[in-house]
CSV table of C-alpha atoms and ligand atoms in Angstrom, one decimal:
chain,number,residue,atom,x,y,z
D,249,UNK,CA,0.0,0.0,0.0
D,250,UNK,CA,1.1,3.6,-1.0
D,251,UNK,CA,-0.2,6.8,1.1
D,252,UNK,CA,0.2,8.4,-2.3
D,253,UNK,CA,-2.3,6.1,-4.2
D,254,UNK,CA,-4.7,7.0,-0.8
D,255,UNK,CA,-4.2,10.5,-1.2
D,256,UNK,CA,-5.3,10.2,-5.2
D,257,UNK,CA,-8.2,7.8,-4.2
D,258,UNK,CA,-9.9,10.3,-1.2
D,259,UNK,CA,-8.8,13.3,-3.7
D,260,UNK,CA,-11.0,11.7,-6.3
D,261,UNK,CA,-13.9,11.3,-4.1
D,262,UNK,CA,-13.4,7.7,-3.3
D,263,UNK,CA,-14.4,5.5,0.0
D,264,UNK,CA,-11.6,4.3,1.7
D,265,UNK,CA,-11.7,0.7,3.2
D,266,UNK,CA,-10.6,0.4,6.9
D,267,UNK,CA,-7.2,-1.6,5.7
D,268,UNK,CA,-6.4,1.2,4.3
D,269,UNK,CA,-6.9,3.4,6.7
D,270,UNK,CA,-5.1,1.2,9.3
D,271,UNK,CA,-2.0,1.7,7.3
D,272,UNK,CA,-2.3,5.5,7.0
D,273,UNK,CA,-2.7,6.1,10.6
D,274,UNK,CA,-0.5,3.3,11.9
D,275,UNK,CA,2.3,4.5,9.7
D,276,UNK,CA,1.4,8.4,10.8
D,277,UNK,CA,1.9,7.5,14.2
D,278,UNK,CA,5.1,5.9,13.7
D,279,UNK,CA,6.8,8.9,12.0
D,280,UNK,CA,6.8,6.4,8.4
D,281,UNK,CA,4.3,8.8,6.7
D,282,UNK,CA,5.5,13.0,6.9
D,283,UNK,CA,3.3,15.4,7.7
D,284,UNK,CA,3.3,16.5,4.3
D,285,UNK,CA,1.5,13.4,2.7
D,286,UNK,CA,-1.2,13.3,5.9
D,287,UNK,CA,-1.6,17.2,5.2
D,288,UNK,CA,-2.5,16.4,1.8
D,289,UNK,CA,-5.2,13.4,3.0
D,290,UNK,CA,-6.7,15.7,5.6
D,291,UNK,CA,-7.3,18.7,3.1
D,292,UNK,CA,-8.8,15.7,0.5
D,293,UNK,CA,-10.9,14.7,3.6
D,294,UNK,CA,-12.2,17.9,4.2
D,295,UNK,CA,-13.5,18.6,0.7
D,296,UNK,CA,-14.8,15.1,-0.4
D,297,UNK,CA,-15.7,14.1,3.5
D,298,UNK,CA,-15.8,10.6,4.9
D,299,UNK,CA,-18.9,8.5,4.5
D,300,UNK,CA,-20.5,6.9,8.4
D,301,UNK,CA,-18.3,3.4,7.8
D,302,UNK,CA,-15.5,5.6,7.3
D,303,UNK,CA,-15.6,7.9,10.0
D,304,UNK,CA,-16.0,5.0,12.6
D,305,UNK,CA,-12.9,3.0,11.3
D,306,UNK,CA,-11.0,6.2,11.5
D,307,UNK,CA,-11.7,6.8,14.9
D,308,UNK,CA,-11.3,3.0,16.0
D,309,UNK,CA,-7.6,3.4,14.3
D,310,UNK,CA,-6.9,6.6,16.2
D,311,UNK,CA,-8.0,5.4,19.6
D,312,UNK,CA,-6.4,2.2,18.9
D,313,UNK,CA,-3.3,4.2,18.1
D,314,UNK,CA,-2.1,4.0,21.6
D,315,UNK,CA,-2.9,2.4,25.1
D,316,UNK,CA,-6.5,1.7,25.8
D,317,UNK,CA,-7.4,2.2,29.2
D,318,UNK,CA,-8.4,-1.3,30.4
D,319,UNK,CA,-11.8,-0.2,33.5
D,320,UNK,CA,-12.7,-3.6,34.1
D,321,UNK,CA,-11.3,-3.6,37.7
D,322,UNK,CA,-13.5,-1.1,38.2
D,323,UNK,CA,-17.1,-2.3,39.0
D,324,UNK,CA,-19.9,-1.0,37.8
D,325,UNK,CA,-21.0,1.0,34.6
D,326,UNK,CA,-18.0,3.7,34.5
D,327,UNK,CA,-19.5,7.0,32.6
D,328,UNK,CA,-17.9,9.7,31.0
D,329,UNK,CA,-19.1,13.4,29.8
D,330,UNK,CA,-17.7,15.3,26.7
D,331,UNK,CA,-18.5,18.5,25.9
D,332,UNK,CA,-17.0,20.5,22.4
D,333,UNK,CA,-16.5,23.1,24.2
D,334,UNK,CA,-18.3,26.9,25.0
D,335,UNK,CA,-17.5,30.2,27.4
D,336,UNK,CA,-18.3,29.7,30.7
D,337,UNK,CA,-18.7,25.9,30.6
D,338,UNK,CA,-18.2,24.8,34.0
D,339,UNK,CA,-20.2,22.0,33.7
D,340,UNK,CA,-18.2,19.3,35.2
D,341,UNK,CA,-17.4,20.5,37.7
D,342,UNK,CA,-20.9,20.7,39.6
D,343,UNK,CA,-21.9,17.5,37.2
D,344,UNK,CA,-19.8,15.0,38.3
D,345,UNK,CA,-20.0,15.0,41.8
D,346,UNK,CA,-23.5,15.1,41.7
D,347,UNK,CA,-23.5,12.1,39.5
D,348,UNK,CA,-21.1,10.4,41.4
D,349,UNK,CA,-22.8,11.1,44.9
D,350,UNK,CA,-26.0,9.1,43.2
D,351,UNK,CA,-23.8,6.2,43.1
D,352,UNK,CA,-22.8,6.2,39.4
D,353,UNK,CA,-19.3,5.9,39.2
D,354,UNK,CA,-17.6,8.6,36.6
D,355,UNK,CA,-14.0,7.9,35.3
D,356,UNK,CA,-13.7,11.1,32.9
D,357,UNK,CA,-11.0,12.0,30.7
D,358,UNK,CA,-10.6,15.8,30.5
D,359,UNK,CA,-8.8,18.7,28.5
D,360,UNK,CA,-7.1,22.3,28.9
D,361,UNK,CA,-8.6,25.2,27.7
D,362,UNK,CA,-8.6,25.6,23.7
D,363,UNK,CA,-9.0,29.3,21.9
D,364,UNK,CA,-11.6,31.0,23.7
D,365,UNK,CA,-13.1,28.2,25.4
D,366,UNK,CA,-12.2,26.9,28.9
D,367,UNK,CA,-11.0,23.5,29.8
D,368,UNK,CA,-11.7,21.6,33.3
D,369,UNK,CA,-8.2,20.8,33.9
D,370,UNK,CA,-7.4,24.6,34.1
D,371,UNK,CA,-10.3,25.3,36.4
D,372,UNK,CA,-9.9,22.0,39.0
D,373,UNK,CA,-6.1,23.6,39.0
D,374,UNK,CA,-7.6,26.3,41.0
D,375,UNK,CA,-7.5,24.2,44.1
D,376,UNK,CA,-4.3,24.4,45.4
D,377,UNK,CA,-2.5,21.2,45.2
D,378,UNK,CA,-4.9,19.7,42.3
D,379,UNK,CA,-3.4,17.8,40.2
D,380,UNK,CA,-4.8,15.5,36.8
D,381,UNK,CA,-1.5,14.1,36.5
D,382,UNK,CA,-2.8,10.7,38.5
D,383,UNK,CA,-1.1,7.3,37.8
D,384,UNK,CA,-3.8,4.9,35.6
D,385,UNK,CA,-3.6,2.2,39.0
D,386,UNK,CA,-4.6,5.6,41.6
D,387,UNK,CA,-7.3,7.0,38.5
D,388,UNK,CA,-8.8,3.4,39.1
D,389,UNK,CA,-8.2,3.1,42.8
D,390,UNK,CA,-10.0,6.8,43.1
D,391,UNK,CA,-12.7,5.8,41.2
D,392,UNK,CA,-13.5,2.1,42.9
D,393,UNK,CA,-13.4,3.9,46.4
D,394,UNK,CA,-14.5,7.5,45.9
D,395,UNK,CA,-16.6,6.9,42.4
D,396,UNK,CA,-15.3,9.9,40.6
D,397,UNK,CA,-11.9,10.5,38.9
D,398,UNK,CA,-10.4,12.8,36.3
D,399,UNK,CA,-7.6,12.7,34.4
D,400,UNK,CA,-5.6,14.5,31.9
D,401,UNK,CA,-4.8,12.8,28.5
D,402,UNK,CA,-1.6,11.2,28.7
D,403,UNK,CA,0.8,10.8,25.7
D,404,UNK,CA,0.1,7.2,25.8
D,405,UNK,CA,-3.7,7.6,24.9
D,406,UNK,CA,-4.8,8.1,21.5
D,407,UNK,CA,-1.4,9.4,20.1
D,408,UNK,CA,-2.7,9.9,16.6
D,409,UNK,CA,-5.0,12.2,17.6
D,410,UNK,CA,-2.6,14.7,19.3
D,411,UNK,CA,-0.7,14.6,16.5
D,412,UNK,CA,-3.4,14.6,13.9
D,413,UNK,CA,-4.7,17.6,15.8
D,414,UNK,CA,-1.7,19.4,15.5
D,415,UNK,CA,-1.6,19.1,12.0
D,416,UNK,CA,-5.5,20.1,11.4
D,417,UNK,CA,-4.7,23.3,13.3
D,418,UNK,CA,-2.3,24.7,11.2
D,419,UNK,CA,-3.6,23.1,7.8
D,420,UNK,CA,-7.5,24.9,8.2
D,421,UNK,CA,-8.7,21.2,8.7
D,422,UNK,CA,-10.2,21.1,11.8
D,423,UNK,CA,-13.8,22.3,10.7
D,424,UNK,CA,-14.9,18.9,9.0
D,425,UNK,CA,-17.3,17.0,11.1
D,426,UNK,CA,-15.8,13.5,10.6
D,427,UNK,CA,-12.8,14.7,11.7
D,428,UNK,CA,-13.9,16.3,14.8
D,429,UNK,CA,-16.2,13.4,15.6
D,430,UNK,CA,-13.6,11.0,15.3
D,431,UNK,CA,-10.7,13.4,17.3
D,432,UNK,CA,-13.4,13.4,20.4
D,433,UNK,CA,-14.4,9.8,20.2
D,434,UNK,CA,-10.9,8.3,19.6
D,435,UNK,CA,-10.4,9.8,23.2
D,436,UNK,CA,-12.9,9.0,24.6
D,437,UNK,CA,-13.0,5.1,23.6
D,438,UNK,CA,-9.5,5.4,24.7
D,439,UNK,CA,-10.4,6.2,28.3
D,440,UNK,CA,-12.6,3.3,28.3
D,441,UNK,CA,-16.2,4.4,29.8
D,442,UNK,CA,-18.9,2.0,29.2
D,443,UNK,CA,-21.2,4.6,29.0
D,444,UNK,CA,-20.8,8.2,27.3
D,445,UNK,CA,-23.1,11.4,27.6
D,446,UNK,CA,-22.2,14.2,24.6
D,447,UNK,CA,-22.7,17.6,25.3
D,448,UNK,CA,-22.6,19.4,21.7
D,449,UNK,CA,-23.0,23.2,21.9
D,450,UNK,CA,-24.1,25.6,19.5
D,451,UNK,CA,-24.4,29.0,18.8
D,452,UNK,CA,-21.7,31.9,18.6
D,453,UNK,CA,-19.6,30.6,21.9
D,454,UNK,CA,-19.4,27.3,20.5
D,455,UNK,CA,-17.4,25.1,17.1
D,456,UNK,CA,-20.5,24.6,15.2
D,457,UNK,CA,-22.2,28.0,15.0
D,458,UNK,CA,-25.2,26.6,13.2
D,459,UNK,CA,-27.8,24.1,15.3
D,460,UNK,CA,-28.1,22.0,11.6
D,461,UNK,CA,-24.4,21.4,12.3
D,462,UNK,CA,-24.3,20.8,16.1
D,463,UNK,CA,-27.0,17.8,15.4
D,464,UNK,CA,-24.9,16.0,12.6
D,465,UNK,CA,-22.0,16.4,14.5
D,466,UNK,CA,-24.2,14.9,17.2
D,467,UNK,CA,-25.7,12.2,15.1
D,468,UNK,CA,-22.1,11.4,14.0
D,469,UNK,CA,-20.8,10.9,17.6
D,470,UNK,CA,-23.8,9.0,18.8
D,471,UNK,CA,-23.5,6.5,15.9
D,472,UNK,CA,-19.7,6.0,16.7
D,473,UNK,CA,-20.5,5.6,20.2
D,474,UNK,CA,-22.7,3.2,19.4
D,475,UNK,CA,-20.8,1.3,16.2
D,476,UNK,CA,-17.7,0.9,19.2
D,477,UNK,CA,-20.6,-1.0,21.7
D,478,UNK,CA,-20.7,2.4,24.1
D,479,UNK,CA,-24.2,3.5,25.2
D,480,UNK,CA,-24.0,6.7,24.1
D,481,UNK,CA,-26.2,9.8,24.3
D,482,UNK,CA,-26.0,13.7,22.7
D,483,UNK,CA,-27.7,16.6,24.0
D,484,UNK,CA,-27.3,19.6,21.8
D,485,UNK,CA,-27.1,22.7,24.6
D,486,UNK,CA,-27.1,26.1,23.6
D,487,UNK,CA,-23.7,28.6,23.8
D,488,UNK,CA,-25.2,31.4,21.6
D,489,UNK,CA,-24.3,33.2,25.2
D,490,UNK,CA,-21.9,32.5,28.2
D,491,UNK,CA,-22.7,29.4,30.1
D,492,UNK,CA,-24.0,30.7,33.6
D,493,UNK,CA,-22.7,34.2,35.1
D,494,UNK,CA,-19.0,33.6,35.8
D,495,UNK,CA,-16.4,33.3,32.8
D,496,UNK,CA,-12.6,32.3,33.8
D,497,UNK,CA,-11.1,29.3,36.1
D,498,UNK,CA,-11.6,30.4,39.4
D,499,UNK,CA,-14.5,32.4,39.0
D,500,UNK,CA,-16.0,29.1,37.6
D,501,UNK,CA,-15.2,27.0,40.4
D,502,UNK,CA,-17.2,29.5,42.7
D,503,UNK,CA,-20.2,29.3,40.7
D,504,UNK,CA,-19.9,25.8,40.1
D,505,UNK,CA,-19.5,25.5,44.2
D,506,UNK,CA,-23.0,27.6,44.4
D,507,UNK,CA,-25.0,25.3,41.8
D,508,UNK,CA,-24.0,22.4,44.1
D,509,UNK,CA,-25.1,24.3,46.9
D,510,UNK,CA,-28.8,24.9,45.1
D,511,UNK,CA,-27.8,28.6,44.5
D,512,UNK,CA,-26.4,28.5,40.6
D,513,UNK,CA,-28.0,30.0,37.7
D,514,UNK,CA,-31.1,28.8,36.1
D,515,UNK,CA,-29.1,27.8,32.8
D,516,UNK,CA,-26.6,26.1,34.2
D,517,UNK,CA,-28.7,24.2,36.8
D,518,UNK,CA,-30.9,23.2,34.1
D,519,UNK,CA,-28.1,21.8,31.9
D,520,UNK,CA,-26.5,19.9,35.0
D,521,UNK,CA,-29.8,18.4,35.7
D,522,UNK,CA,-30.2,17.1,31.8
D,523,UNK,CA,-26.7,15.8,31.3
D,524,UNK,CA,-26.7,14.4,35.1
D,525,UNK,CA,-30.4,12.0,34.4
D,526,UNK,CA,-28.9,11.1,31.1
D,527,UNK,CA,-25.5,9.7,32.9
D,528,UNK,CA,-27.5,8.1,35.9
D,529,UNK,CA,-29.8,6.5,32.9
D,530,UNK,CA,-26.9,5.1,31.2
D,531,UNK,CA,-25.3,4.1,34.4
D,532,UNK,CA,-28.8,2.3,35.8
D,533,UNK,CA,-29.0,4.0,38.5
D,534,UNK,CA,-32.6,5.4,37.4
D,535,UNK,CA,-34.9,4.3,35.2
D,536,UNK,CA,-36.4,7.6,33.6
D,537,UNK,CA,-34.5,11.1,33.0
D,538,UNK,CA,-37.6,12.7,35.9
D,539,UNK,CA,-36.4,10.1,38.5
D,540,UNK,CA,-32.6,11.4,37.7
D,541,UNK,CA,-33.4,14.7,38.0
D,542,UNK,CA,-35.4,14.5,41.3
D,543,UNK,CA,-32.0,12.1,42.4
D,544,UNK,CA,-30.1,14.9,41.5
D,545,UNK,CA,-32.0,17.2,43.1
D,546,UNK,CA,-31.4,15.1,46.2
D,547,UNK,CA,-28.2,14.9,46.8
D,548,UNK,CA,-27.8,18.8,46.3
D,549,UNK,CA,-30.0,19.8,49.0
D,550,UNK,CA,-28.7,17.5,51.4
D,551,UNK,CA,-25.2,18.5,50.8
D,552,UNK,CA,-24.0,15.1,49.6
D,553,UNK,CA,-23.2,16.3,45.9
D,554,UNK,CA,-21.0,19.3,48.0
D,555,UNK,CA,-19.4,16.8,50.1
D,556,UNK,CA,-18.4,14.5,47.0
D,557,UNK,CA,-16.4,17.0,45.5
D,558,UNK,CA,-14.4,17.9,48.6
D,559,UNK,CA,-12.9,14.2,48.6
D,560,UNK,CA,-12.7,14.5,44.9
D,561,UNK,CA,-10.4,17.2,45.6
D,562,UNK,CA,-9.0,16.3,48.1
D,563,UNK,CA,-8.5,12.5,46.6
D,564,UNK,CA,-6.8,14.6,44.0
D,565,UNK,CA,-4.1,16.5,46.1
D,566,UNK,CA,-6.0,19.5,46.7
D,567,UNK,CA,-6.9,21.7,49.2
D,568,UNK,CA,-10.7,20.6,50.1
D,569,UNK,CA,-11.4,23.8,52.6
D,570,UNK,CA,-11.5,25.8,49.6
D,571,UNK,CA,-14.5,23.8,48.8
D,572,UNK,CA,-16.4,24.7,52.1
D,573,UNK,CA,-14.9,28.0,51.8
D,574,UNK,CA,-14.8,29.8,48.4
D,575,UNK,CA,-13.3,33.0,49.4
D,576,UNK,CA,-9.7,31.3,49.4
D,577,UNK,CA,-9.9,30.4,46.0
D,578,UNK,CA,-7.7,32.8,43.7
D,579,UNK,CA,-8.4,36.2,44.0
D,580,UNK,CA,-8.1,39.0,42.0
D,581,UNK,CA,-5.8,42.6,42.7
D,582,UNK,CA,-7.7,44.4,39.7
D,583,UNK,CA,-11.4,44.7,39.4
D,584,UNK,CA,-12.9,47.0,36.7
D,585,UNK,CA,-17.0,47.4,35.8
D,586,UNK,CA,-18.4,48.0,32.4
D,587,UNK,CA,-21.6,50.1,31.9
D,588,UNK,CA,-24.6,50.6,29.5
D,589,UNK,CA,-23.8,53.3,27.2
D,590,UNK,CA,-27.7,53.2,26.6
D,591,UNK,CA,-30.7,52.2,28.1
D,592,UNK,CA,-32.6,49.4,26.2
D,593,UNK,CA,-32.7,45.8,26.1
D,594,UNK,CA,-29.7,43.3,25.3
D,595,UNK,CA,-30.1,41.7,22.1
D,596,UNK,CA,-27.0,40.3,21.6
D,597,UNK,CA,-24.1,39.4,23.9
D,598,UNK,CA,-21.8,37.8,21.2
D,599,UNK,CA,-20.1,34.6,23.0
D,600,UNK,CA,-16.9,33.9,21.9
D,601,UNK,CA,-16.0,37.6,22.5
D,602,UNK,CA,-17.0,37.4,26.3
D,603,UNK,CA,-14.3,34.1,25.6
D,604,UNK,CA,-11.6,35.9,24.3
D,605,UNK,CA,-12.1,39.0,26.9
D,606,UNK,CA,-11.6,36.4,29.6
D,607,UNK,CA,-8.3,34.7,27.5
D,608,UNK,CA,-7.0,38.6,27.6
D,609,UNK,CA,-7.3,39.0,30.8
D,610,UNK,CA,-5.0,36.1,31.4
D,611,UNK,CA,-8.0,33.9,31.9
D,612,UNK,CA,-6.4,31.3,28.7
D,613,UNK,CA,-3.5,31.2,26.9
D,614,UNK,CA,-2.3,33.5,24.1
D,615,UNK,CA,0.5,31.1,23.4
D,616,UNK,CA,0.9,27.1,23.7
D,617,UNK,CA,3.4,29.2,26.8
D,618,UNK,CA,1.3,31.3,28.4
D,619,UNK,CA,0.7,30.7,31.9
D,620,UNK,CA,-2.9,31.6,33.3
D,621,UNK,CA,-4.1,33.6,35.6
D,622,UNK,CA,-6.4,31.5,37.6
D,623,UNK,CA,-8.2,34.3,39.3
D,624,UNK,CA,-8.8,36.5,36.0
D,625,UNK,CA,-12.1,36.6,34.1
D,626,UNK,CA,-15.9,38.2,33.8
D,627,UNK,CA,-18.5,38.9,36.1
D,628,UNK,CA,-21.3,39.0,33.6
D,629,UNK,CA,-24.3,41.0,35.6
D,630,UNK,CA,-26.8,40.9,32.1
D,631,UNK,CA,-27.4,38.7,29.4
D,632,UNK,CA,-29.5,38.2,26.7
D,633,UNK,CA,-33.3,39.7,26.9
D,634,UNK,CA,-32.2,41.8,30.1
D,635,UNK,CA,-33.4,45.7,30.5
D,636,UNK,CA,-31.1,48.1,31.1
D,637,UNK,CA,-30.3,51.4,31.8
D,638,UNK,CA,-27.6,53.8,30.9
D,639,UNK,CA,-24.9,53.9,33.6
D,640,UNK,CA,-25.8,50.1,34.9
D,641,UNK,CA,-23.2,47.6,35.8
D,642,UNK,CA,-23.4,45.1,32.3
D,643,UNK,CA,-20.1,43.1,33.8
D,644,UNK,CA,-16.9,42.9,36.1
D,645,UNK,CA,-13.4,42.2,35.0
D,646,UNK,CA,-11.2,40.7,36.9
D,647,UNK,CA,-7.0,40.6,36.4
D,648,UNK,CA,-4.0,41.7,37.7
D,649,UNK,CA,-2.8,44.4,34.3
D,650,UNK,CA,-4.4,47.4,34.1
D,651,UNK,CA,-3.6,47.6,30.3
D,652,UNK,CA,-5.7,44.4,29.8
D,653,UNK,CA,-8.1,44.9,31.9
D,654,UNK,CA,-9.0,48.2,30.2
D,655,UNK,CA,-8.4,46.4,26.5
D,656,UNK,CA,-11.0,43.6,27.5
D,657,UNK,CA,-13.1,46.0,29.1
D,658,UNK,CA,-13.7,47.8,25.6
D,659,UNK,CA,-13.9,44.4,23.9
D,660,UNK,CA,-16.7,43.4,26.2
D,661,UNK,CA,-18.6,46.3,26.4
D,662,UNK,CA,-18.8,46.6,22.0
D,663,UNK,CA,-19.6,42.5,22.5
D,664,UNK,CA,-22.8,43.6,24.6
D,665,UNK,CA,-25.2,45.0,21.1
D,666,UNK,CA,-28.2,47.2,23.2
D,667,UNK,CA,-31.2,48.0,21.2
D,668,UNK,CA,-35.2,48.5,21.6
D,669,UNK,CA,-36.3,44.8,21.1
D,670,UNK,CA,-36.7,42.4,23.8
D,671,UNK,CA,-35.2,39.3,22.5
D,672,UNK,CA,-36.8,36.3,23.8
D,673,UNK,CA,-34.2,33.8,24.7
D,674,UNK,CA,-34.1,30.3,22.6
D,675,UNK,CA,-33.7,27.2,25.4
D,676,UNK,CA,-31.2,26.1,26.5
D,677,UNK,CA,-31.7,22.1,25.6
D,678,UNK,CA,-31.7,22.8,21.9
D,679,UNK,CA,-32.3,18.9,21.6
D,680,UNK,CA,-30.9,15.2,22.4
D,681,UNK,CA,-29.9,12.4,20.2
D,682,UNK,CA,-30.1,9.0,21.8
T,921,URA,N1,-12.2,18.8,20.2
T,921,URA,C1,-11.4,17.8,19.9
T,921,URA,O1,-10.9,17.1,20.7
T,921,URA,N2,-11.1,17.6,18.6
T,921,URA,C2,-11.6,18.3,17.6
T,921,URA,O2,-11.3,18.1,16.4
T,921,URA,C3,-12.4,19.4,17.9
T,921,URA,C4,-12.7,19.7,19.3
């Protein structure tokens, strides 16, 4: 077999058979085909597209690529969470330990931030001590005796992917739904969950702007899921604004730490709830999404769900008082307020702006380099549909430069767009593909 005689087959708009797609990523992952010919096959991919067999033996040859975590010492269906990504998306951080404070045992696989969306690793690391850098045998130990684990991905665990990803990021190839699909499923077949709950976001925060997209790319990652013997479920969740009220790692962990206590925001409450009876569905713990969310419900007024993710952290390395007590989690030196420059209602706060106010601010990285700034980010006091008046607090900033802190304050206040309509806000469970 030739990569060159693959690259002249996809180019021409023809389906490749899973031999052959075997040898292309087997020999990408062992440095035997250059960057150059998989550049080629990507761009070819991304303009004739992969058919469903396709996408599914792509992904099987990427999360075969490395180790694959073996979870059967582990008893009990083991669930994982994925979401694509959004501003503000704290979600698994109040999600987990309340699943896992049910009794459904979550071993979850998780990311850094990524552009001008946030990533759990990040945000848990504002815990002092935290750490995702767990062996596989204490990942496993943590989740048999605590029933909740997360760990970061290690080189070991879908290779092909990290380096495939690479690539797509520099060659404008990351926008192609079989290629996303398989990049998040590789992973997460990888990290071995019997049992996987999707949360694809859409809207201007989020990778697929359009809904239409957010429910093939859905549909995709349900039918790998599926094709690989996971149960596995998609809820399409909208991120045409900021998940929540607080935006930055931190500031996250504080809200998330309210939600558990009964006290978050609707939105984000209602999303935990939905993703939580889905994962307590798939992990038999209930037998119908109302019975989940009244479980869930549960275990958050009696303080369990709370109480689960102080030994998380603390099963982790970190320091659990900040848990019980939010006010030592990173703080601020710089605060700094934006206000209406009208009165009127908001018809627009445009998403992956609040994001990239939030990366300026220190809250995600400018460069592969940067180090964060675990107490930066927003404060957002108004979103979407809200009345306001001229002179009215819109949001808070929160760093540690007074240059950026003004920059993003501009940013944020042109991202707020203030006019005479009251826009009536679209739900926020856009739909779910089981
Ligand atoms: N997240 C991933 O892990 N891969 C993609 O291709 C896109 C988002």
């Amino acid at each position: 077999m030739r990569m060159y005689d693959l690259i002249i087959k996809k180019r021409n708009g023809g389906i490749l058979a899973r031999e052959e797609i075997d040898y292309m990523i087997n020999g990408y992952t062992k440095g035997e085909i250059p960057d150059y010919q998989m550049s080629a096959m990507m761009m070819a991919i991304y303009f004739k597209g992969m058919n469903r067999e396709e996408t599914l033996d792509l992904t099987m040859a990427m999360a075969h690529s490395g180790e694959m975590l073996d979870l059967s010492t582990v008893k009990g269906i083991k669930t994982d969470k994925h979401s694509t990504g959004g501003v503000g998306d704290k979600t698994s951080l109040a999600l987990a330990p309340m699943v896992a404070a049910c009794g459904v045992k979550i071993a979850k696989m998780s990311g850094r931030g990524l552009g001008h969306t946030g990533g759990t690793i990040d945000k848990l690391e504002s815990f002092q001590g935290f750490t995702t850098g767990i062996t596989t045998e204490q990942f496993i130990r943590n989740v048999n005796e605590i029933g909740l684990a997360i760990m970061g991905q290690t080189k070991d665990l879908a290779p092909a992917d990290k380096k495939l990803y690479a690539l797509r990021d520099v060659t404008a190839t990351v926008d192609n739904m079989s290629l996303i699909a398989s990049s998040i499923m590789s992973k997460k077949l990888a990290a071995g969950a019997d049992a996987i709950v999707l949360d694809v976001k859409a809207g201007s925060g989020a990778f697929m702007k359009k809904q239409e997209d957010a429910f093939a790319l859905a549909e995709e990652m349900v039918c790998i899921g599926r094709g690989a013997g996971r149960n596995t479920i998609a809820v399409v969740s909208d991120m045409d604004q900021p998940l929540g009220f607080a935006v930055g790692n931190a500031l996250e962990v504080k809200e998330a730490i309210a939600t558990l206590k009964g006290e978050g925001p609707e939105d984000f409450t209602e999303l935990c709830l939905t993703l939580g009876s889905f994962m307590l569905l798939l992990g038999g713990a209930v037998q119908s999404e109302e019975e989940g969310q009244r479980m869930l419900r549960q275990v958050i007024s009696d303080g369990r769900a709370l109480d689960k993710l102080a030994q998380f952290v603390r099963a982790q390395g970190g320091n659990e008082k900040m848990v019980y007590q939010p006010e030592l989690l990173p703080k601020a030196e710089l605060s700094y307020p934006v206000y209406a420059s009208e009165d009127g209602y908001i018809e627009r706060l445009v998403c992956d702006e609040v994001g990239m106010c939030s990366l300026i601010l220190g809250g995600g990285r400018e460069t592969k380099e940067s180090v964060i700034d675990l107490s930066a980010g927003i404060v957002l006091n108004k979103k979407t549909g809200a009345y306001v008046q001229k002179g009215e607090v819109l949001a808070t900033l929160y760093g540690s430069c007074q240059d950026k802190i003004e920059a993003a304050g501009r940013r944020l206040a042109k991202a707020y767009q203030i006019g005479e309509q009251k826009k009536k806000k679209g739900p926020m469970i856009i739909g779910v593909v089981k």
